Amino acid sequence: MHTVVDLISLANEHLGTDLAPQDAGRELTELPCWDSVHLLRLVSLLERELGRPVPVADVLEARSLSEIWTAAVGT
């Protein structure tokens, strides 16, 4: 995984979402297919894909998929 687009592909493949790259900057509350269960499952998927723990507190504060990606990779 190298970009937020990879995160979106991961979500679509494993969570059954139908997200597009242009959704990266949208508020999570604006995504019709998104809920808190998706967020928790995504954290688990990210940890598996990245091979390390993801800072859950930072991810929970994220307001978009781009912010989730930034929190996960630490940049």
Short mmCIF file of C-alpha atoms in Angstrom, two decimals:
data_model
loop_
_atom_site.label_atom_id
_atom_site.label_comp_id
_atom_site.label_asym_id
_atom_site.label_seq_id
_atom_site.Cartn_x
_atom_site.Cartn_y
_atom_site.Cartn_z
CA MET A 1 0.00 0.00 0.00
CA HIS A 2 1.42 3.29 -1.11
CA THR A 3 -1.43 5.79 -1.45
CA VAL A 4 -4.91 6.63 -0.25
CA VAL A 5 -6.17 5.11 -3.51
CA ASP A 6 -4.73 1.80 -2.30
CA LEU A 7 -6.67 2.26 0.94
CA ILE A 8 -9.85 2.84 -1.06
CA SER A 9 -9.22 -0.29 -3.11
CA LEU A 10 -8.65 -2.25 0.10
CA ALA A 11 -11.94 -1.00 1.53
CA ASN A 12 -13.84 -1.81 -1.66
CA GLU A 13 -12.37 -5.30 -1.86
CA HIS A 14 -12.75 -6.32 1.78
CA LEU A 15 -15.54 -4.14 3.15
CA GLY A 16 -17.90 -4.21 0.19
CA THR A 17 -17.87 -0.44 -0.21
CA ASP A 18 -18.17 1.33 -3.53
CA LEU A 19 -15.73 4.17 -3.02
CA ALA A 20 -13.92 6.09 -5.75
CA PRO A 21 -10.59 7.95 -5.61
CA GLN A 22 -12.45 11.27 -5.60
CA ASP A 23 -14.04 10.22 -2.28
CA ALA A 24 -10.66 10.44 -0.52
CA GLY A 25 -11.18 14.01 0.67
CA ARG A 26 -14.89 13.83 1.40
CA GLU A 27 -16.14 13.85 4.97
CA LEU A 28 -16.79 10.30 6.16
CA THR A 29 -20.29 11.39 7.15
CA GLU A 30 -20.94 12.25 3.48
CA LEU A 31 -20.10 8.75 2.24
CA PRO A 32 -23.40 6.88 1.90
CA CYS A 33 -21.78 3.47 2.25
CA TRP A 34 -19.67 4.31 5.33
CA ASP A 35 -20.29 3.60 9.02
CA SER A 36 -18.34 3.07 12.23
CA VAL A 37 -18.11 -0.69 11.68
CA HIS A 38 -16.33 -0.04 8.39
CA LEU A 39 -13.86 2.19 10.23
CA LEU A 40 -13.01 -0.47 12.81
CA ARG A 41 -12.67 -3.18 10.18
CA LEU A 42 -10.48 -0.87 8.09
CA VAL A 43 -8.09 -0.38 11.03
CA SER A 44 -7.67 -4.15 11.26
CA LEU A 45 -7.11 -4.43 7.51
CA LEU A 46 -4.57 -1.62 7.55
CA GLU A 47 -2.63 -3.22 10.37
CA ARG A 48 -2.49 -6.47 8.44
CA GLU A 49 -1.46 -4.76 5.19
CA LEU A 50 1.12 -2.48 6.81
CA GLY A 51 2.46 -5.17 9.13
CA ARG A 52 2.33 -2.96 12.20
CA PRO A 53 -0.12 -1.34 14.61
CA VAL A 54 -2.08 1.67 13.40
CA PRO A 55 -2.66 4.55 15.87
CA VAL A 56 -6.36 3.97 16.50
CA ALA A 57 -6.86 7.24 18.38
CA ASP A 58 -5.57 9.20 15.38
CA VAL A 59 -7.73 7.20 12.97
CA LEU A 60 -10.81 7.84 15.12
CA GLU A 61 -10.17 11.57 14.87
CA ALA A 62 -9.89 11.42 11.07
CA ARG A 63 -12.70 13.04 9.13
CA SER A 64 -11.88 11.66 5.68
CA LEU A 65 -10.24 8.68 4.04
CA SER A 66 -7.22 10.87 3.30
CA GLU A 67 -6.90 11.66 7.00
CA ILE A 68 -7.23 7.97 7.85
CA TRP A 69 -4.40 7.24 5.40
CA THR A 70 -2.23 9.97 6.88
CA ALA A 71 -2.84 8.67 10.41
CA ALA A 72 -2.10 5.09 9.35
CA VAL A 73 1.19 5.85 7.63
CA GLY A 74 2.28 8.52 10.09
CA THR A 75 2.92 11.37 7.67
#
